[in-house]
């Protein structure tokens, strides 16, 4: 899973301002607790956030289920002289060597866990390794985005290196979107094709709150993406600020 995607991920997410989003997350940490000294970056992907946090002076543990994603992440950390510990683990099977005093999960990564039991397990595993009183900040794509933005739509993304066709199929049951990516990569006069398939599930606020309660996490605030404003009916991504109960 996310094997072929790893080679193209960074090129297809050039619109993401990782430094700006990292500064936003650190602002929330400082507002509701403190700047972490040891941070878990769950579902870290190719390590862009891990590196940004490390550059701010934080020790970072990056965890992802994809060896291919982590391979790219390790190369990027080496190139930028960032020391990040990367572990290949599923979120619902998270197993750290000790506790952390902060955790994040960015860019709707938890939506990719489509089994609600595993979603709950993932949040519980984060809580298990989170120090009491510390924050776990994560984001989720909203039900509105799944129905009205992703939906049954097809998107085309073209860069210098790849031509990507992104096709979605929306399923009302569990508000799930099946995603199919076809990458066409130029090799001389020819193109070769690689594909990736995965799904995202939008969780209701009630489902998220139930998972947090099971995990011993308190819901502190919910914000519209990148702001400190409440969610609106058309919000596409929700930011959850949660705290491990003392």
XYZ file of N, CA, C and O in Angstrom, residues 50-238:
756
model
N 7.991 15.771 9.456
C 9.012 15.320 10.411
C 10.242 16.214 10.327
O 10.795 16.645 11.349
N 10.679 16.506 9.104
C 11.854 17.356 8.924
C 11.607 18.775 9.415
O 12.476 19.392 10.038
N 10.422 19.308 9.133
C 10.105 20.672 9.584
C 10.112 20.765 11.103
O 10.636 21.734 11.679
N 9.536 19.780 11.761
C 9.544 19.780 13.230
C 10.974 19.625 13.759
O 11.359 20.271 14.735
N 11.754 18.763 13.122
C 13.138 18.562 13.554
C 13.952 19.839 13.397
O 14.786 20.176 14.246
N 13.701 20.571 12.316
C 14.407 21.831 12.085
C 14.069 22.882 13.133
O 14.831 23.825 13.333
N 12.919 22.702 13.807
C 12.545 23.649 14.869
C 13.143 23.257 16.222
O 12.848 23.888 17.237
N 13.966 22.210 16.239
C 14.650 21.815 17.460
C 13.969 20.710 18.246
O 14.344 20.440 19.393
N 12.985 20.049 17.650
C 12.254 18.975 18.317
C 12.816 17.625 17.895
O 13.131 17.410 16.723
N 12.960 16.706 18.858
C 13.272 15.319 18.505
C 12.007 14.686 17.938
O 10.935 14.815 18.528
N 12.134 13.987 16.825
C 10.962 13.485 16.118
C 11.072 11.981 15.857
O 12.131 11.486 15.466
N 9.954 11.298 16.088
C 9.808 9.904 15.687
C 8.760 9.870 14.589
O 7.599 10.217 14.820
N 9.157 9.479 13.391
C 8.227 9.382 12.274
C 7.814 7.933 12.066
O 8.672 7.056 11.947
N 6.516 7.697 12.025
C 5.994 6.335 11.876
C 5.102 6.259 10.649
O 4.228 7.115 10.454
N 5.324 5.242 9.838
C 4.477 5.028 8.665
C 4.462 3.537 8.335
O 5.412 2.816 8.641
N 3.375 3.086 7.700
C 3.241 1.678 7.348
C 3.926 1.315 6.033
O 4.082 0.142 5.713
N 4.336 2.327 5.262
C 4.896 2.094 3.939
C 6.423 2.185 3.960
O 6.993 3.243 4.238
N 7.073 1.062 3.647
C 8.531 1.073 3.549
C 8.998 2.034 2.469
O 10.031 2.696 2.610
N 8.237 2.105 1.367
C 8.621 2.972 0.258
C 8.570 4.442 0.660
O 9.453 5.231 0.319
N 7.516 4.831 1.377
C 7.421 6.203 1.867
C 8.589 6.518 2.807
O 9.218 7.580 2.728
N 8.887 5.586 3.705
C 9.955 5.813 4.673
C 11.323 5.878 4.005
O 12.211 6.593 4.469
N 11.492 5.144 2.921
C 12.756 5.204 2.189
C 12.997 6.615 1.660
O 14.108 7.164 1.765
N 11.939 7.222 1.107
C 12.041 8.602 0.634
C 12.290 9.544 1.809
O 13.113 10.460 1.732
N 11.583 9.299 2.915
C 11.720 10.155 4.098
C 13.155 10.136 4.628
O 13.716 11.192 4.981
N 13.744 8.968 4.698
C 15.118 8.862 5.209
C 16.098 9.612 4.312
O 17.025 10.273 4.796
N 15.908 9.505 3.013
C 16.776 10.228 2.078
C 16.647 11.733 2.270
O 17.639 12.459 2.286
N 15.419 12.213 2.431
C 15.197 13.652 2.606
C 15.800 14.148 3.917
O 16.375 15.242 3.976
N 15.673 13.358 4.975
C 16.246 13.762 6.264
C 17.765 13.817 6.179
O 18.397 14.721 6.731
N 18.351 12.847 5.498
C 19.806 12.842 5.341
C 20.275 14.054 4.555
O 21.270 14.698 4.901
N 19.554 14.391 3.491
C 19.928 15.533 2.647
C 19.832 16.855 3.401
O 20.615 17.775 3.170
N 18.867 16.948 4.329
C 18.685 18.193 5.086
C 19.365 18.145 6.453
O 19.197 19.063 7.256
N 20.128 17.074 6.707
C 20.866 16.905 7.973
C 19.945 16.923 9.182
O 20.307 17.436 10.253
N 18.734 16.391 9.015
C 17.788 16.286 10.124
C 17.858 14.876 10.715
O 17.850 13.885 9.977
N 17.910 14.803 12.030
C 17.939 13.510 12.702
C 16.521 13.134 13.108
O 15.976 13.674 14.057
N 15.936 12.219 12.372
C 14.589 11.728 12.656
C 14.648 10.217 12.750
O 15.261 9.556 11.908
N 14.033 9.665 13.786
C 13.935 8.216 13.919
C 12.682 7.754 13.194
O 11.579 8.160 13.535
N 12.865 6.916 12.168
C 11.728 6.420 11.405
C 11.452 4.960 11.734
O 12.371 4.137 11.792
N 10.174 4.651 11.938
C 9.732 3.295 12.248
C 8.645 2.880 11.272
O 7.745 3.667 10.976
N 8.709 1.649 10.796
C 7.690 1.131 9.889
C 6.663 0.345 10.702
O 6.918 -0.797 11.107
N 5.521 0.968 10.944
C 4.464 0.356 11.745
C 3.103 0.854 11.264
O 2.983 1.997 10.822
N 2.100 0.013 11.383
C 0.734 0.461 11.184
C 0.321 1.301 12.391
O 0.743 1.029 13.516
N -0.530 2.288 12.160
C -0.955 3.170 13.250
C -1.623 2.389 14.370
O -1.395 2.663 15.557
N -2.446 1.405 14.010
C -3.175 0.640 15.019
C -2.285 -0.361 15.753
O -2.721 -0.997 16.708
N -1.007 -0.476 15.302
C -0.059 -1.373 15.958
C 1.140 -0.595 16.490
O 2.206 -1.157 16.732
N 0.969 0.699 16.672
C 2.046 1.569 17.145
C 2.698 1.014 18.408
O 2.018 0.648 19.370
N 4.038 0.971 18.407
C 4.771 0.458 19.561
C 6.085 1.223 19.677
O 7.042 0.947 18.956
N 6.121 2.199 20.571
C 7.298 3.030 20.756
C 8.149 2.510 21.913
O 7.726 1.652 22.683
N 9.337 3.081 22.021
C 10.271 2.653 23.067
C 9.978 3.328 24.403
O 10.474 2.914 25.445
N 9.199 4.376 24.369
C 8.848 5.120 25.575
C 7.765 6.125 25.235
O 7.119 6.025 24.199
N 7.578 7.107 26.092
C 6.518 8.082 25.878
C 7.027 9.298 25.109
O 8.223 9.564 25.046
N 6.087 10.040 24.542
C 6.362 11.305 23.854
C 5.522 12.391 24.518
O 4.524 12.102 25.177
N 5.942 13.645 24.358
C 5.169 14.737 24.966
C 4.421 15.556 23.922
O 4.062 16.708 24.147
N 4.161 14.930 22.794
C 3.353 15.545 21.749
C 3.211 14.584 20.585
O 4.094 13.752 20.341
N 2.097 14.686 19.867
C 1.875 13.821 18.710
C 1.029 14.556 17.683
O 0.158 15.353 18.036
N 1.306 14.264 16.411
C 0.516 14.815 15.319
C 0.218 13.709 14.310
O 0.934 12.709 14.219
N -0.835 13.913 13.553
C -1.139 13.068 12.398
C -1.758 13.999 11.360
O -2.863 14.516 11.580
N -1.048 14.215 10.256
C -1.386 15.310 9.346
C -1.949 14.838 8.008
O -1.774 13.687 7.601
N -2.591 15.777 7.322
C -3.077 15.624 5.953
C -3.984 14.412 5.790
O -3.757 13.548 4.952
N -4.999 14.358 6.628
C -6.080 13.370 6.580
C -5.614 11.913 6.567
O -6.290 11.026 6.041
N -4.461 11.653 7.176
C -3.934 10.282 7.193
C -4.855 9.321 7.928
O -4.991 8.158 7.532
N -5.507 9.777 8.998
C -6.399 8.890 9.742
C -7.638 8.521 8.944
O -8.268 7.491 9.211
N -8.000 9.339 7.949
C -9.121 8.981 7.068
C -8.830 7.706 6.278
O -9.746 7.018 5.826
N -7.548 7.408 6.100
C -7.164 6.243 5.314
C -7.382 4.935 6.087
O -7.250 3.856 5.501
N -7.668 5.046 7.365
C -8.050 3.864 8.147
C -9.566 3.748 8.041
O -10.306 4.475 8.688
N -10.031 2.843 7.213
C -11.465 2.783 6.904
C -12.239 1.836 7.816
O -13.470 1.840 7.793
N -11.548 1.038 8.612
C -12.210 0.177 9.589
C -12.282 0.938 10.919
O -11.248 1.321 11.474
N -13.480 1.151 11.419
C -13.630 1.989 12.614
C -12.920 1.389 13.825
O -12.378 2.123 14.657
N -12.886 0.076 13.923
C -12.188 -0.549 15.047
C -10.699 -0.225 15.006
O -10.092 0.064 16.041
N -10.124 -0.259 13.820
C -8.711 0.088 13.682
C -8.474 1.578 13.889
O -7.422 1.986 14.401
N -9.435 2.396 13.482
C -9.360 3.835 13.742
C -9.277 4.087 15.244
O -8.432 4.855 15.716
N -10.136 3.414 16.001
C -10.128 3.547 17.462
C -8.827 3.027 18.060
O -8.255 3.631 18.979
N -8.336 1.893 17.527
C -7.086 1.325 18.019
C -5.921 2.281 17.785
O -5.052 2.439 18.650
N -5.895 2.905 16.613
C -4.805 3.828 16.301
C -4.766 4.986 17.286
O -3.694 5.352 17.798
N -5.916 5.554 17.580
C -5.975 6.667 18.524
C -5.603 6.198 19.933
O -4.895 6.895 20.677
N -6.022 5.000 20.291
C -5.686 4.454 21.611
C -4.194 4.188 21.740
O -3.605 4.395 22.816
N -3.561 3.726 20.655
C -2.121 3.466 20.703
C -1.336 4.766 20.862
O -0.334 4.818 21.589
N -1.789 5.831 20.204
C -1.140 7.133 20.399
C -1.263 7.550 21.854
O -0.286 7.968 22.493
N -2.457 7.426 22.405
C -2.693 7.811 23.791
C -1.810 7.025 24.752
O -1.291 7.557 25.736
N -1.617 5.734 24.461
C -0.811 4.875 25.328
C 0.603 5.403 25.487
O 1.189 5.328 26.575
N 1.168 5.962 24.413
C 2.554 6.431 24.449
C 2.663 7.950 24.627
O 3.748 8.511 24.480
N 1.557 8.589 24.941
C 1.541 10.038 25.143
C 1.565 10.343 26.639
O 0.817 9.748 27.414
N 2.429 11.253 27.036
C 2.507 11.629 28.449
C 1.214 12.308 28.888
O 0.555 12.990 28.094
N 0.853 12.115 30.150
C -0.372 12.715 30.676
C -0.331 14.239 30.535
O 0.683 14.873 30.812
N -1.430 14.795 30.076
C -1.531 16.240 29.901
C -1.014 16.742 28.576
O -1.200 17.917 28.236
N -0.382 15.866 27.788
C 0.191 16.279 26.503
C -0.850 16.201 25.388
O -1.891 15.560 25.528
N -0.532 16.836 24.265
C -1.489 16.995 23.178
C -1.246 16.027 22.026
O -0.101 15.729 21.677
N -2.343 15.564 21.448
C -2.348 14.874 20.162
C -3.208 15.711 19.232
O -4.410 15.882 19.454
N -2.589 16.277 18.198
C -3.286 17.124 17.239
C -3.332 16.395 15.898
O -2.296 15.979 15.373
N -4.526 16.240 15.361
C -4.666 15.554 14.085
C -5.748 16.228 13.256
O -6.530 17.026 13.763
N -5.775 15.915 11.976
C -6.820 16.461 11.121
C -7.546 15.335 10.406
O -7.024 14.224 10.252
N -8.758 15.635 9.980
C -9.588 14.692 9.243
C -10.334 15.423 8.131
O -10.839 16.534 8.348
N -10.393 14.800 6.972
C -11.293 15.305 5.940
C -12.727 15.146 6.417
O -13.077 14.154 7.055
N -13.553 16.118 6.112
C -14.929 16.127 6.598
C -15.860 15.326 5.687
O -15.522 15.005 4.541
N -17.046 15.055 6.200
C -18.072 14.400 5.395
C -18.441 15.279 4.200
O -18.702 14.764 3.106
N -18.473 16.590 4.407
C -18.769 17.506 3.304
C -17.770 17.313 2.163
O -18.158 17.231 0.988
N -16.495 17.230 2.475
C -15.482 17.081 1.440
C -15.653 15.763 0.699
O -15.532 15.702 -0.532
N -15.937 14.703 1.446
C -16.087 13.401 0.796
C -17.263 13.400 -0.183
O -17.161 12.839 -1.275
N -18.357 14.026 0.223
C -19.553 14.013 -0.625
C -19.463 15.021 -1.774
O -19.880 14.725 -2.901
N -18.942 16.198 -1.496
C -19.073 17.301 -2.446
C -17.796 17.693 -3.179
O -17.873 18.381 -4.212
N -16.652 17.291 -2.677
C -15.395 17.658 -3.326
C -14.740 16.427 -3.961
O -14.452 16.415 -5.160
N -14.535 15.390 -3.163
C -13.960 14.161 -3.705
C -15.015 13.417 -4.515
O -14.844 13.172 -5.705
N -16.118 13.044 -3.861
C -17.272 12.460 -4.543
C -16.921 11.415 -5.579
O -16.071 10.550 -5.378
N -17.603 11.496 -6.723
C -17.345 10.612 -7.862
C -16.540 11.346 -8.934
O -16.675 11.071 -10.130
N -15.719 12.246 -8.516
C -15.013 13.115 -9.448
C -13.696 12.518 -9.939
O -13.114 11.621 -9.307
N -13.230 13.053 -11.051
C -11.937 12.679 -11.628
C -11.082 13.938 -11.725
O -11.551 14.992 -12.170
N -9.833 13.829 -11.284
C -8.909 14.958 -11.323
C -7.683 14.571 -12.149
O -7.274 13.407 -12.153
N -7.114 15.549 -12.817
C -5.878 15.337 -13.552
C -4.819 16.273 -12.996
O -5.047 17.484 -12.865
N -3.664 15.694 -12.647
C -2.548 16.476 -12.113
C -1.346 16.227 -13.018
O -0.953 15.070 -13.228
N -0.767 17.285 -13.524
C 0.371 17.140 -14.431
C 1.558 17.939 -13.908
O 1.446 19.121 -13.585
N 2.695 17.282 -13.796
C 3.948 17.934 -13.429
C 4.977 17.631 -14.511
O 4.688 16.954 -15.498
N 6.190 18.121 -14.318
C 7.248 17.851 -15.287
C 7.589 16.370 -15.347
O 8.056 15.869 -16.374
N 7.348 15.670 -14.222
C 7.787 14.279 -14.128
C 6.687 13.249 -14.367
O 6.971 12.109 -14.720
N 5.429 13.641 -14.137
C 4.376 12.631 -14.189
C 3.036 13.259 -14.576
O 2.779 14.439 -14.292
N 2.216 12.460 -15.228
C 0.831 12.818 -15.545
C -0.038 11.868 -14.737
O 0.043 10.644 -14.893
N -0.857 12.415 -13.841
C -1.628 11.592 -12.909
C -3.121 11.770 -13.142
O -3.618 12.902 -13.201
N -3.822 10.648 -13.264
C -5.281 10.654 -13.343
C -5.816 10.093 -12.034
O -5.529 8.950 -11.665
N -6.580 10.907 -11.319
C -7.106 10.589 -9.987
C -8.609 10.389 -10.122
O -9.348 11.335 -10.374
N -9.078 9.157 -9.947
C -10.502 8.846 -10.107
C -11.092 8.355 -8.784
O -10.525 7.478 -8.132
N -12.237 8.938 -8.415
C -12.898 8.604 -7.151
C -14.234 7.904 -7.379
O -14.917 8.158 -8.365
N -14.583 7.074 -6.418
C -15.913 6.475 -6.391
C -16.466 6.604 -4.984
O -15.921 6.033 -4.041
N -17.525 7.391 -4.837
C -18.104 7.653 -3.515
C -19.104 6.564 -3.132
O -19.924 6.137 -3.938
N -19.005 6.123 -1.879
C -19.934 5.147 -1.330
C -20.623 5.777 -0.122
O -19.955 6.163 0.846
N -21.943 5.879 -0.189
C -22.690 6.504 0.890
C -22.506 5.768 2.204
O -22.421 6.370 3.274
N -22.419 4.429 2.129
C -22.206 3.646 3.339
C -20.857 4.025 3.947
O -19.818 3.926 3.308
N -20.880 4.484 5.176
C -19.675 4.901 5.908
C -18.979 6.106 5.287
O -17.855 6.432 5.652
N -19.637 6.757 4.310
C -19.081 7.965 3.688
C -17.634 7.730 3.227
O -16.708 8.448 3.596
N -17.470 6.693 2.410
C -16.152 6.262 1.962
C -15.926 6.637 0.498
O -16.846 6.608 -0.314
N -14.687 6.980 0.180
C -14.295 7.251 -1.202
C -13.189 6.275 -1.585
O -12.144 6.223 -0.935
N -13.432 5.477 -2.626
C -12.396 4.620 -3.191
C -11.622 5.434 -4.216
O -12.211 6.038 -5.120
N -10.313 5.442 -4.083
C -9.454 6.296 -4.907
C -8.539 5.435 -5.766
O -7.882 4.519 -5.279
N -8.512 5.747 -7.044
C -7.631 5.055 -7.979
C -6.718 6.071 -8.648
O -7.193 7.049 -9.236
N -5.426 5.851 -8.534
C -4.442 6.748 -9.128
C -3.694 6.020 -10.230
O -3.174 4.920 -10.025
N -3.635 6.631 -11.398
C -2.829 6.119 -12.505
C -1.758 7.146 -12.832
O -2.058 8.312 -13.124
N -0.498 6.702 -12.769
C 0.635 7.576 -13.036
C 1.228 7.222 -14.399
O 1.549 6.056 -14.664
N 1.396 8.221 -15.257
C 2.009 8.021 -16.562
C 3.328 8.796 -16.567
O 3.339 10.025 -16.477
N 4.405 8.032 -16.629
C 5.738 8.617 -16.491
C 6.487 8.506 -17.813
O 6.552 7.422 -18.421
N 7.030 9.605 -18.281
C 7.735 9.612 -19.553
C 9.113 8.992 -19.415
O 9.872 9.304 -18.492
N 9.412 8.094 -20.332
C 10.720 7.442 -20.388
C 11.198 7.508 -21.834
O 10.868 6.656 -22.652
N 11.936 8.565 -22.153
C 12.342 8.776 -23.538
C 11.140 9.171 -24.376
O 10.444 10.141 -24.084
N 10.875 8.390 -25.429
C 9.733 8.644 -26.289
C 8.473 7.924 -25.813
O 7.395 8.097 -26.393
N 8.605 7.141 -24.793
C 7.487 6.318 -24.318
C 7.040 6.723 -22.924
O 7.734 7.449 -22.201
N 5.862 6.255 -22.554
C 5.345 6.437 -21.207
C 5.119 5.067 -20.583
O 4.718 4.118 -21.269
N 5.390 4.957 -19.298
C 5.007 3.743 -18.590
C 4.007 4.106 -17.503
O 3.994 5.222 -16.999
N 3.163 3.149 -17.191
C 2.048 3.399 -16.283
C 2.220 2.627 -14.979
O 2.592 1.452 -14.981
N 1.965 3.316 -13.870
C 1.918 2.685 -12.555
C 0.615 3.093 -11.884
O 0.088 4.182 -12.145
N 0.103 2.247 -11.018
C -1.200 2.504 -10.401
C -1.145 2.317 -8.893
O -0.275 1.616 -8.364
N -2.082 2.939 -8.222
C -2.240 2.805 -6.770
C -3.707 2.937 -6.440
O -4.425 3.764 -7.039
N -4.187 2.106 -5.524
C -5.579 2.174 -5.071
C -5.627 2.196 -3.552
O -4.888 1.455 -2.899
N -6.478 3.040 -3.016
C -6.725 3.060 -1.578
C -8.064 3.735 -1.338
O -8.735 4.180 -2.276
N -8.464 3.810 -0.095
C -9.768 4.393 0.249
C -9.625 5.353 1.423
O -8.670 5.267 2.201
N -10.574 6.266 1.518
C -10.680 7.174 2.659
C -12.094 7.093 3.217
O -13.059 6.946 2.460
N -12.193 7.206 4.524
C -13.497 7.220 5.172
C -13.632 8.486 6.007
O -12.719 8.842 6.760
N -14.745 9.162 5.871
C -15.030 10.335 6.698
C -15.764 9.881 7.951
O -16.753 9.146 7.869
N -15.268 10.300 9.100
C -15.876 9.921 10.374
C -16.702 11.077 10.930
O -16.307 12.245 10.839
N -17.839 10.742 11.500
C -18.689 11.755 12.122
C -18.058 12.230 13.417
O -17.205 11.548 14.011
N -18.479 13.394 13.878
C -17.980 13.928 15.137
C -18.297 12.964 16.282
O -17.481 12.760 17.181
N -19.452 12.357 16.228
C -19.830 11.391 17.262
C -18.866 10.203 17.282
O -18.454 9.745 18.358
N -18.496 9.712 16.103
C -17.554 8.588 16.041
C -16.182 8.991 16.568
O -15.526 8.216 17.280
N -15.730 10.190 16.228
C -14.428 10.657 16.702
C -14.443 10.824 18.221
O -13.511 10.392 18.915
N -15.485 11.437 18.746
C -15.572 11.653 20.186
C -15.600 10.331 20.946
O -14.993 10.198 22.013
N -16.286 9.342 20.393
C -16.338 8.024 21.024
C -14.959 7.386 21.057
O -14.544 6.800 22.067
N -14.216 7.511 19.953
C -12.861 6.964 19.889
C -11.937 7.661 20.883
O -11.112 7.020 21.549
N -12.073 8.985 20.982
C -11.246 9.746 21.933
C -11.549 9.337 23.371
O -10.634 9.175 24.195
N -12.816 9.177 23.688
C -13.211 8.787 25.039
C -12.631 7.424 25.409
O -12.117 7.234 26.514
N -12.695 6.486 24.482
C -12.129 5.154 24.716
C -10.628 5.229 24.962
O -10.079 4.442 25.741
N -9.985 6.160 24.292
C -8.529 6.267 24.373
C -8.051 7.095 25.559
O -6.844 7.191 25.796
N -8.965 7.700 26.296
C -8.571 8.545 27.420
C -8.051 9.897 26.984
O -7.180 10.487 27.630
N -8.600 10.394 25.875
C -8.217 11.702 25.362
C -9.386 12.673 25.464
O -10.521 12.316 25.141
N -9.087 13.878 25.892
C -10.096 14.935 26.007
C -10.078 15.782 24.739
O -9.012 16.178 24.252
N -11.243 16.040 24.181
C -11.341 16.927 23.027
C -11.276 18.366 23.519
O -12.165 18.833 24.228
N -10.220 19.081 23.139
C -10.006 20.453 23.604
C -10.680 21.453 22.671
O -11.446 22.313 23.096
N -10.391 21.344 21.365
C -10.962 22.261 20.377
C -11.059 21.559 19.024
O -10.308 20.614 18.741
N -11.967 22.054 18.194
C -12.045 21.655 16.789
C -12.024 22.934 15.960
O -12.828 23.842 16.198
N -11.122 22.997 14.997
C -10.984 24.190 14.171
C -11.139 23.859 12.692
O -10.869 22.743 12.258
N -11.545 24.874 11.939
C -11.458 24.795 10.493
C -9.970 24.809 10.129
O -9.149 25.450 10.798
N -9.625 24.105 9.081
C -8.231 23.888 8.717
C -7.428 25.176 8.630
O -7.823 26.146 7.980
N -6.285 25.187 9.325
C -5.360 26.301 9.255
C -5.778 27.550 9.995
O -5.146 28.599 9.859
N -6.855 27.455 10.776
C -7.371 28.624 11.491
C -7.628 28.273 12.956
O -7.413 27.149 13.388
N -8.109 29.258 13.672
C -8.631 29.021 15.020
C -10.100 29.415 15.054
O -10.616 29.903 16.048
N -10.772 29.154 13.939
C -12.189 29.448 13.784
C -12.992 28.146 13.816
O -12.477 27.083 13.454
N -14.254 28.206 14.216
C -15.087 26.994 14.249
C -15.301 26.420 12.856
O -15.186 27.118 11.849
N -15.634 25.142 12.824
C -15.973 24.501 11.557
C -17.228 25.135 10.974
O -18.127 25.539 11.705
N -17.288 25.179 9.653
C -18.483 25.621 8.953
C -19.082 24.445 8.196
O -18.466 23.379 8.073
N -20.260 24.634 7.676
C -20.934 23.552 6.953
C -20.141 23.108 5.738
O -20.245 21.952 5.308
N -19.346 24.009 5.175
C -18.573 23.687 3.971
C -17.081 23.487 4.256
O -16.269 23.478 3.333
N -16.718 23.330 5.525
C -15.313 23.069 5.861
C -14.884 21.728 5.280
O -15.626 20.744 5.364
N -13.698 21.690 4.710
C -13.219 20.467 4.069
C -12.295 19.646 4.962
O -12.154 18.443 4.778
N -11.664 20.291 5.921
C -10.762 19.579 6.828
C -10.920 20.145 8.228
O -10.965 21.361 8.413
N -10.992 19.245 9.195
C -11.149 19.646 10.596
C -9.862 19.361 11.364
O -9.235 18.308 11.179
